[in-house]
XYZ file of C-alpha atoms in Angstrom:
502
model
C 20.677 -2.394 36.902
C 19.677 -5.233 39.410
C 18.522 -8.589 37.651
C 14.641 -7.548 38.178
C 15.174 -4.383 36.334
C 17.348 -5.974 33.627
C 14.247 -8.690 33.351
C 11.693 -5.953 32.891
C 13.753 -3.839 30.368
C 13.902 -6.504 28.207
C 10.469 -7.928 28.946
C 8.729 -4.344 28.353
C 8.976 -4.203 24.492
C 6.866 -7.616 24.466
C 4.370 -6.109 26.984
C 4.183 -3.214 24.754
C 3.456 -5.299 21.477
C 0.870 -7.673 22.847
C -0.991 -5.832 25.694
C -0.843 -2.194 24.403
C -4.293 -0.411 23.991
C -2.845 0.927 20.915
C -1.969 -1.752 18.384
C 1.623 -0.952 16.191
C 1.360 0.535 13.051
C 3.489 -0.930 10.181
C 5.044 1.143 7.210
C 6.477 -1.416 4.724
C 9.109 0.032 1.832
C 10.256 -1.996 -0.731
C 12.632 -0.471 -3.350
C 12.824 -1.860 -6.849
C 16.051 -3.315 -8.530
C 18.158 -2.052 -5.204
C 21.372 -3.765 -4.604
C 22.911 -4.824 -1.298
C 25.756 -1.953 -1.886
C 23.264 0.810 -2.974
C 22.664 2.396 0.086
C 24.989 5.147 2.041
C 24.521 2.999 5.185
C 25.709 -0.272 3.286
C 28.771 1.419 2.316
C 28.203 3.124 -1.195
C 30.356 6.183 -1.252
C 28.177 8.465 -3.518
C 24.754 7.523 -2.548
C 22.721 10.348 -0.850
C 20.398 8.268 1.367
C 19.976 10.560 4.860
C 16.676 9.126 5.896
C 17.418 5.736 5.195
C 20.863 6.212 6.854
C 19.097 7.695 10.002
C 16.756 4.709 10.199
C 19.893 2.289 10.164
C 21.469 4.251 12.688
C 18.705 4.460 14.946
C 17.429 0.956 14.158
C 18.591 -2.584 12.947
C 20.117 -3.075 10.021
C 20.472 -6.685 8.450
C 23.428 -8.376 6.767
C 21.905 -11.515 5.697
C 18.364 -10.753 4.613
C 16.906 -12.285 1.483
C 14.217 -11.941 -0.842
C 12.394 -15.335 -2.772
C 12.974 -14.565 -6.318
C 15.744 -12.651 -8.502
C 12.926 -10.726 -10.317
C 9.712 -8.275 -9.314
C 6.533 -10.382 -9.453
C 7.185 -13.369 -7.738
C 9.203 -11.394 -5.125
C 6.395 -9.389 -4.372
C 3.958 -12.255 -4.041
C 5.978 -13.891 -1.355
C 6.692 -10.637 0.549
C 2.640 -9.976 0.635
C 1.766 -13.875 1.545
C 4.706 -15.113 3.602
C 4.586 -18.210 0.919
C 7.343 -18.877 -1.637
C 5.641 -18.035 -5.246
C 5.658 -21.501 -6.485
C 2.800 -22.279 -3.847
C 0.872 -19.062 -5.173
C 1.572 -19.712 -8.854
C 3.449 -16.570 -9.391
C 5.981 -17.805 -11.966
C 7.889 -18.124 -14.243
C 8.996 -14.423 -14.824
C 6.574 -11.421 -14.248
C 3.153 -10.130 -15.023
C 2.542 -7.694 -17.933
C -0.403 -5.192 -18.598
C -2.509 -7.578 -20.428
C -1.864 -10.745 -17.977
C -4.754 -12.676 -17.754
C -3.235 -13.931 -14.160
C -2.586 -12.301 -10.881
C -1.972 -13.017 -7.013
C -5.108 -15.770 -6.479
C -7.676 -14.273 -4.739
C -7.607 -17.194 -2.169
C -3.849 -16.359 -0.879
C -4.002 -14.312 2.106
C -2.352 -10.839 2.140
C -0.590 -9.032 5.013
C -3.418 -6.562 4.440
C -6.211 -9.529 4.720
C -4.638 -10.528 7.912
C -4.887 -7.212 9.332
C -8.278 -5.866 8.144
C -10.029 -8.114 10.920
C -8.244 -6.614 13.772
C -9.368 -3.149 12.798
C -6.163 -1.715 10.572
C -6.693 0.826 7.973
C -4.705 -0.349 4.863
C -3.241 1.405 2.008
C -1.004 0.687 -0.851
C 1.176 2.987 -2.875
C 3.177 2.350 -5.996
C 4.210 -0.524 -7.902
C 1.577 -3.384 -7.669
C 2.725 -5.976 -10.263
C 0.834 -8.738 -9.108
C -1.756 -8.313 -11.871
C -4.720 -6.210 -13.090
C -7.115 -8.739 -14.796
C -10.388 -8.635 -15.930
C -12.492 -5.519 -14.370
C -9.172 -5.335 -11.938
C -10.107 -8.221 -10.292
C -6.240 -8.359 -9.086
C -5.737 -4.816 -7.777
C -4.644 -4.032 -4.230
C -8.426 -3.301 -3.658
C -9.277 -6.823 -4.075
C -6.488 -7.911 -2.022
C -6.875 -6.370 1.434
C -6.238 -2.659 0.657
C -8.850 0.202 1.500
C -6.686 2.416 -0.581
C -4.464 2.349 -3.654
C -2.449 5.197 -5.605
C -0.207 3.846 -7.944
C 1.052 2.165 -11.238
C 0.079 -1.596 -11.532
C 2.843 -2.870 -13.014
C 6.420 -2.000 -13.926
C 6.912 1.468 -15.273
C 8.954 0.324 -17.977
C 5.899 -1.509 -19.407
C 4.626 0.987 -21.931
C 6.121 3.635 -24.462
C 8.463 5.985 -22.619
C 10.743 7.615 -25.315
C 8.548 10.846 -25.433
C 8.056 11.102 -21.741
C 9.639 13.525 -19.597
C 11.901 11.829 -16.633
C 13.869 14.588 -15.491
C 13.425 18.380 -15.485
C 12.972 20.452 -17.369
C 12.264 18.233 -20.070
C 14.595 15.529 -20.340
C 13.198 12.618 -22.176
C 13.337 8.977 -20.388
C 16.559 7.214 -21.273
C 16.597 3.924 -22.914
C 14.197 1.724 -24.014
C 10.947 0.939 -22.769
C 8.116 -1.613 -23.963
C 6.207 -0.595 -27.415
C 2.929 -1.674 -28.867
C 1.100 -1.632 -25.518
C -0.683 0.986 -23.601
C 1.154 4.136 -21.869
C 1.735 3.579 -18.314
C -1.536 4.575 -16.238
C -1.533 6.111 -12.859
C -4.443 4.195 -10.937
C -6.491 5.532 -7.846
C -8.047 2.200 -6.383
C -9.301 0.771 -9.768
C -9.720 4.080 -11.537
C -7.585 5.357 -14.161
C -6.453 9.126 -13.057
C -3.830 9.857 -15.715
C -2.442 8.160 -18.625
C 0.376 8.356 -19.403
C 1.756 8.793 -15.922
C 3.607 12.272 -15.064
C 7.051 11.130 -13.668
C 8.202 14.747 -12.506
C 4.932 14.882 -10.090
C 4.605 11.074 -9.499
C 6.681 10.949 -6.234
C 5.024 13.872 -4.861
C 1.521 12.272 -5.170
C 2.687 9.020 -3.479
C 4.229 11.128 -0.678
C 1.038 13.347 -0.289
C -1.007 10.381 -0.497
C 0.852 8.499 2.146
C 1.342 11.099 4.593
C -2.590 12.097 4.148
C -3.354 8.409 4.882
C -1.140 8.222 8.060
C -2.698 11.747 9.408
C -6.149 10.559 8.988
C -5.416 7.167 10.602
C -3.848 8.805 13.437
C -6.644 11.301 14.092
C -9.322 8.597 14.007
C -6.922 6.540 16.249
C -7.175 3.468 13.855
C -4.236 1.510 13.551
C -2.562 1.248 10.123
C -0.673 -0.598 7.440
C 0.933 1.328 4.548
C 2.709 -0.717 1.815
C 5.028 1.192 -0.064
C 6.918 -0.518 -3.281
C 8.227 2.081 -4.830
C 9.261 2.332 -8.588
C 12.854 3.704 -7.600
C 15.191 2.528 -8.735
C 14.158 0.503 -11.543
C 14.677 1.620 -15.111
C 14.087 4.196 -16.435
C 15.059 6.321 -13.561
C 13.259 9.318 -12.985
C 12.970 12.192 -10.512
C 11.550 15.394 -9.779
C 12.465 19.052 -9.126
C 13.408 18.499 -5.519
C 15.760 15.532 -6.387
C 16.841 15.932 -9.775
C 20.602 16.925 -10.222
C 21.050 16.791 -6.622
C 23.568 13.602 -6.092
C 26.856 12.618 -7.151
C 25.533 9.391 -8.672
C 23.362 10.268 -11.849
C 20.146 9.327 -12.705
C 20.258 6.332 -10.303
C 21.316 8.417 -7.430
C 18.684 11.200 -7.967
C 16.152 8.648 -8.446
C 17.260 6.648 -5.014
C 17.468 10.059 -3.479
C 13.659 11.060 -4.365
C 12.692 7.868 -2.807
C 14.688 8.282 0.397
C 13.048 11.867 0.511
C 9.408 10.709 0.566
C 10.786 8.276 3.497
C 11.988 11.226 5.193
C 8.454 13.158 4.553
C 6.839 9.413 6.158
C 8.858 9.798 9.079
C 8.121 13.490 9.859
C 4.566 12.786 9.489
C 4.805 9.671 11.861
C 6.569 12.140 14.321
C 3.866 15.178 13.933
C 1.194 12.712 14.603
C 2.650 11.433 17.407
C 2.674 8.206 16.508
C 6.222 7.342 15.457
C 7.131 5.309 18.559
C 4.077 3.038 17.901
C 4.974 2.340 14.382
C 7.117 -0.404 13.194
C 8.955 0.995 9.747
C 10.725 -1.747 7.697
C 12.519 -1.549 4.432
C 13.766 -3.692 2.218
C 14.145 -4.460 -1.761
C 12.516 -6.647 -4.089
C 15.543 -8.161 -5.620
C 19.527 -7.450 -6.816
C 20.417 -4.540 -9.274
C 19.908 -4.700 -12.999
C 23.588 -4.844 -13.687
C 23.009 -4.961 -17.235
C 22.330 -1.127 -17.059
C 26.016 -0.738 -15.831
C 26.652 2.439 -13.593
C 22.755 3.075 -14.120
C 21.679 0.034 -12.906
C 22.614 -0.784 -9.044
C 25.398 -2.108 -7.141
C 25.577 -5.472 -5.441
C 28.529 -4.296 -3.421
C 30.666 -7.369 -2.686
C 28.041 -9.977 -3.828
C 28.417 -11.956 -6.775
C 26.053 -11.189 -9.796
C 22.888 -9.483 -9.714
C 19.109 -9.446 -10.777
C 18.119 -12.713 -12.310
C 20.409 -15.082 -10.757
C 20.302 -17.171 -7.642
C 23.807 -15.916 -6.711
C 24.037 -13.439 -3.533
C 23.604 -10.496 -5.341
C 20.341 -11.280 -7.202
C 18.560 -11.935 -3.815
C 20.534 -10.831 -0.747
C 19.019 -7.495 0.028
C 19.662 -4.386 2.301
C 17.197 -4.290 5.124
C 16.291 -2.060 8.111
C 13.788 -1.778 11.020
C 13.165 1.059 12.702
C 10.935 1.261 15.600
C 11.921 4.113 17.983
C 11.748 3.143 21.830
C 11.191 -0.709 20.648
C 14.057 -1.836 18.412
C 17.479 -0.868 19.504
C 20.146 0.288 17.191
C 22.543 -2.281 16.128
C 23.167 -4.795 13.515
C 21.970 -8.381 13.070
C 23.861 -11.342 11.052
C 20.937 -13.493 11.813
C 19.426 -14.772 8.503
C 15.766 -13.730 7.833
C 13.802 -13.371 4.731
C 10.735 -11.272 3.038
C 8.869 -14.049 3.923
C 9.026 -13.536 7.687
C 7.306 -9.897 7.479
C 3.886 -11.550 7.281
C 3.974 -13.678 10.576
C 5.775 -10.883 12.271
C 3.535 -8.406 11.585
C 0.516 -10.800 12.482
C 2.224 -11.492 15.969
C 2.632 -7.898 16.897
C -0.711 -7.052 15.725
C -2.265 -10.038 17.713
C -3.659 -10.994 14.242
C -4.320 -14.599 13.321
C -2.029 -16.376 10.795
C -3.735 -17.714 7.545
C -4.513 -21.330 7.534
C -1.970 -22.510 4.705
C 1.471 -23.458 4.546
C 3.643 -20.531 5.669
C 7.269 -20.710 4.693
C 7.888 -17.472 6.821
C 8.693 -17.597 10.527
C 8.123 -14.739 13.259
C 11.382 -12.572 13.589
C 10.124 -10.281 16.642
C 13.082 -12.028 18.958
C 15.508 -10.474 16.480
C 13.998 -6.941 16.302
C 13.017 -6.510 19.642
C 16.078 -8.464 21.354
C 18.584 -8.799 18.781
C 18.209 -12.546 19.527
C 18.509 -15.806 17.347
C 16.374 -15.953 14.601
C 14.121 -18.792 13.856
C 15.202 -19.209 10.150
C 17.836 -21.745 9.642
C 17.307 -22.380 5.920
C 16.753 -19.867 2.510
C 15.733 -21.537 -0.804
C 16.717 -20.294 -3.853
C 14.495 -20.398 -6.972
C 15.104 -19.339 -10.334
C 13.181 -17.065 -12.194
C 11.455 -19.986 -13.950
C 10.978 -22.565 -11.233
C 9.894 -26.018 -12.083
C 9.467 -29.231 -10.194
C 11.832 -31.064 -12.785
C 14.799 -28.968 -11.546
C 13.618 -27.940 -7.975
C 15.718 -25.668 -6.081
C 18.951 -24.132 -7.900
C 20.507 -23.426 -4.584
C 19.800 -23.695 -0.799
C 21.652 -21.833 2.360
C 21.780 -23.689 5.774
C 23.540 -21.589 8.124
C 26.470 -20.255 6.769
C 26.694 -22.497 4.085
C 25.122 -22.117 0.415
C 25.079 -25.069 -2.086
C 24.643 -24.314 -5.696
C 22.679 -27.240 -7.305
C 22.551 -25.453 -10.891
C 23.865 -21.971 -11.669
C 22.998 -19.731 -14.785
C 23.598 -16.452 -15.744
C 20.875 -13.573 -16.733
C 20.273 -10.882 -19.188
C 19.771 -8.718 -16.072
C 23.326 -9.527 -14.809
C 25.135 -8.557 -18.173
C 28.313 -6.590 -18.967
C 29.977 -7.292 -15.502
C 33.443 -8.865 -15.905
C 32.389 -11.798 -13.952
C 31.728 -14.485 -16.619
C 28.971 -16.332 -14.423
C 26.711 -13.477 -14.546
C 25.466 -12.713 -18.291
C 23.085 -14.820 -19.997
C 25.767 -16.580 -21.972
C 26.613 -18.469 -18.762
C 23.978 -21.090 -19.593
C 22.562 -23.435 -17.116
C 24.925 -25.675 -15.389
C 24.421 -28.808 -12.964
C 26.736 -29.212 -10.296
C 27.428 -32.551 -8.929
C 28.549 -32.601 -6.281
C 27.067 -29.104 -5.643
C 29.276 -26.215 -5.300
C 29.342 -25.204 -1.477
C 30.552 -21.790 -0.239
C 30.928 -20.505 3.193
C 29.074 -17.186 3.149
C 30.723 -15.808 6.341
C 33.989 -16.187 5.175
C 33.144 -15.595 1.441
C 30.001 -13.731 0.768
C 31.189 -12.924 -2.775
C 31.094 -16.877 -3.562
C 34.511 -16.907 -5.117
C 36.043 -19.721 -3.561
C 33.898 -23.025 -3.711
C 34.771 -25.295 -0.576
C 36.892 -28.365 -1.764
C 35.466 -31.474 -0.034
C 37.918 -33.999 -0.567
C 39.358 -35.180 2.621
C 37.006 -33.090 4.679
C 34.666 -35.152 6.094
C 33.239 -32.353 8.266
C 31.981 -30.609 4.940
C 31.001 -33.488 3.540
C 28.540 -34.174 6.337
C 27.172 -30.259 5.872
C 26.396 -31.444 2.282
C 24.781 -34.364 2.654
C 22.579 -32.361 5.610
C 21.921 -29.895 2.760
C 20.971 -32.471 0.411
C 18.244 -34.224 2.827
C 16.940 -30.647 3.681
C 16.432 -29.733 0.117
C 14.862 -33.240 -0.578
C 12.370 -32.969 2.491
C 11.440 -29.228 1.265
C 10.810 -30.388 -2.483
C 8.766 -33.477 -1.490
C 6.796 -30.920 0.663
C 6.077 -28.265 -2.225
C 3.128 -28.264 -4.000
C 3.410 -26.065 -7.065
C 0.552 -24.055 -7.580
C -0.939 -23.472 -11.088
C 1.072 -20.875 -12.826
C -0.827 -17.584 -13.219
C 1.980 -16.131 -15.579
C 1.431 -19.026 -18.047
C -1.795 -17.986 -18.495
C -0.543 -15.639 -21.084
C -1.829 -11.936 -22.052
C -4.844 -10.597 -23.754
C -4.378 -6.882 -25.030
C -8.001 -6.290 -24.083
C -7.138 -6.342 -20.643
C -4.410 -3.381 -20.646
C -5.536 -0.679 -18.568
C -6.953 2.103 -20.709
C -8.843 5.255 -19.643
C -10.622 5.348 -22.678
C -11.710 1.625 -22.919
C -14.095 2.576 -26.252
C -11.606 4.317 -28.052
C -9.574 3.326 -31.524
C -7.022 2.504 -32.493
C -5.442 0.985 -29.697
C -3.234 1.138 -27.843
C -1.983 4.866 -29.049
C -5.718 6.173 -28.207
C -5.531 5.235 -24.527
C -4.527 8.828 -22.981
C -6.378 11.228 -20.308
């Protein structure tokens, strides 16, 4: 290939993205409590994930991709807004069925970025960013035209008498009690309470494929956000996935999610839009190691959900776009924060006029080039201005200023992971080379190492500058809970919560 041909080969994707008469579509897939080591394409020997493996083989697989929080709600807030959860007030912890707060309506979601440029938008699955009075925080109030899903985590309601696997295998373990049973909502209306887990994934798959087909028929660009319940506890699967894997409940749950991804890819192909669609997959936080073999795998990374170690916040991520993204692996640092500015750039949409923490990663996707992200900040589940960042990554180096275990990372042999590993300040901070030691086993010795001392000093300066610029939003989760706000399909019934069934 001559130099001119070479130039146009690499330029053409950008021309396609910016000047095409048909703006690209976006499918954003978000797993729940899935660890870095849980997928077949990330090395798990018994997971059955043929469609995700296909995406990895034909797309771009990330090795250094991060969420912003080691628990659900704040991670989702950052994904949809491109801003650390501390700015939006989605902290500490997570929302509950009766939470008074939610993702503030003055925050701009990806869906709200895309609506002004003509996109159809749909959300399917686990919202977990608040319900509120009269459904004020639901997806339909946050830029999504359509919604089908459970508005919070599916363990936030009694499940001991519910069936999670066919023919009638009850859900394993303990879910929340003393609250309403888990509802399935269409837009802002409860369609089923409690939800039927055996039929849930098929309902999601049909809803998503119908939305794709309708949008393609109407020649309207679309955005699908599918935050799955899989593989959060309690795992469940219908007849098409139950008993199909070697990995038990967790494996069957993951396989069911993978089947839906396959259905989406098939629909994109049949409707002729797959070559004009970016499909992006990642997870909200690390695995719930307290569930042992039923809770996920962080692979070579340290600890899991609830912690600011790598296992809590470094996630599998795959970008798939036939004809535009070339197959490969990238070691560039990237984050869920970067998805909003990337989608906005590809769609030709305006960015929100607020402080964004994400950067456009189009050059990584299209050219497998260098990324714009130089740092990643690690907040705990309960961030505060008093403690600030627990850890910070700069290039290949990560410094821990505080460490702490978590209940969700219990049962592991590593004594740094369980909740019994109480908050510990480190002065000087623990410094790790994540390229040589991604498992964070071996803190670097600073004595007599002026080059490492200089790196640490630079990290401290970056931390101080970032913290000085961070304005904490009013905590939405600290607004507390009102049981009258719990979704109930028979709101006038009595006695609650047991009467909320339909």
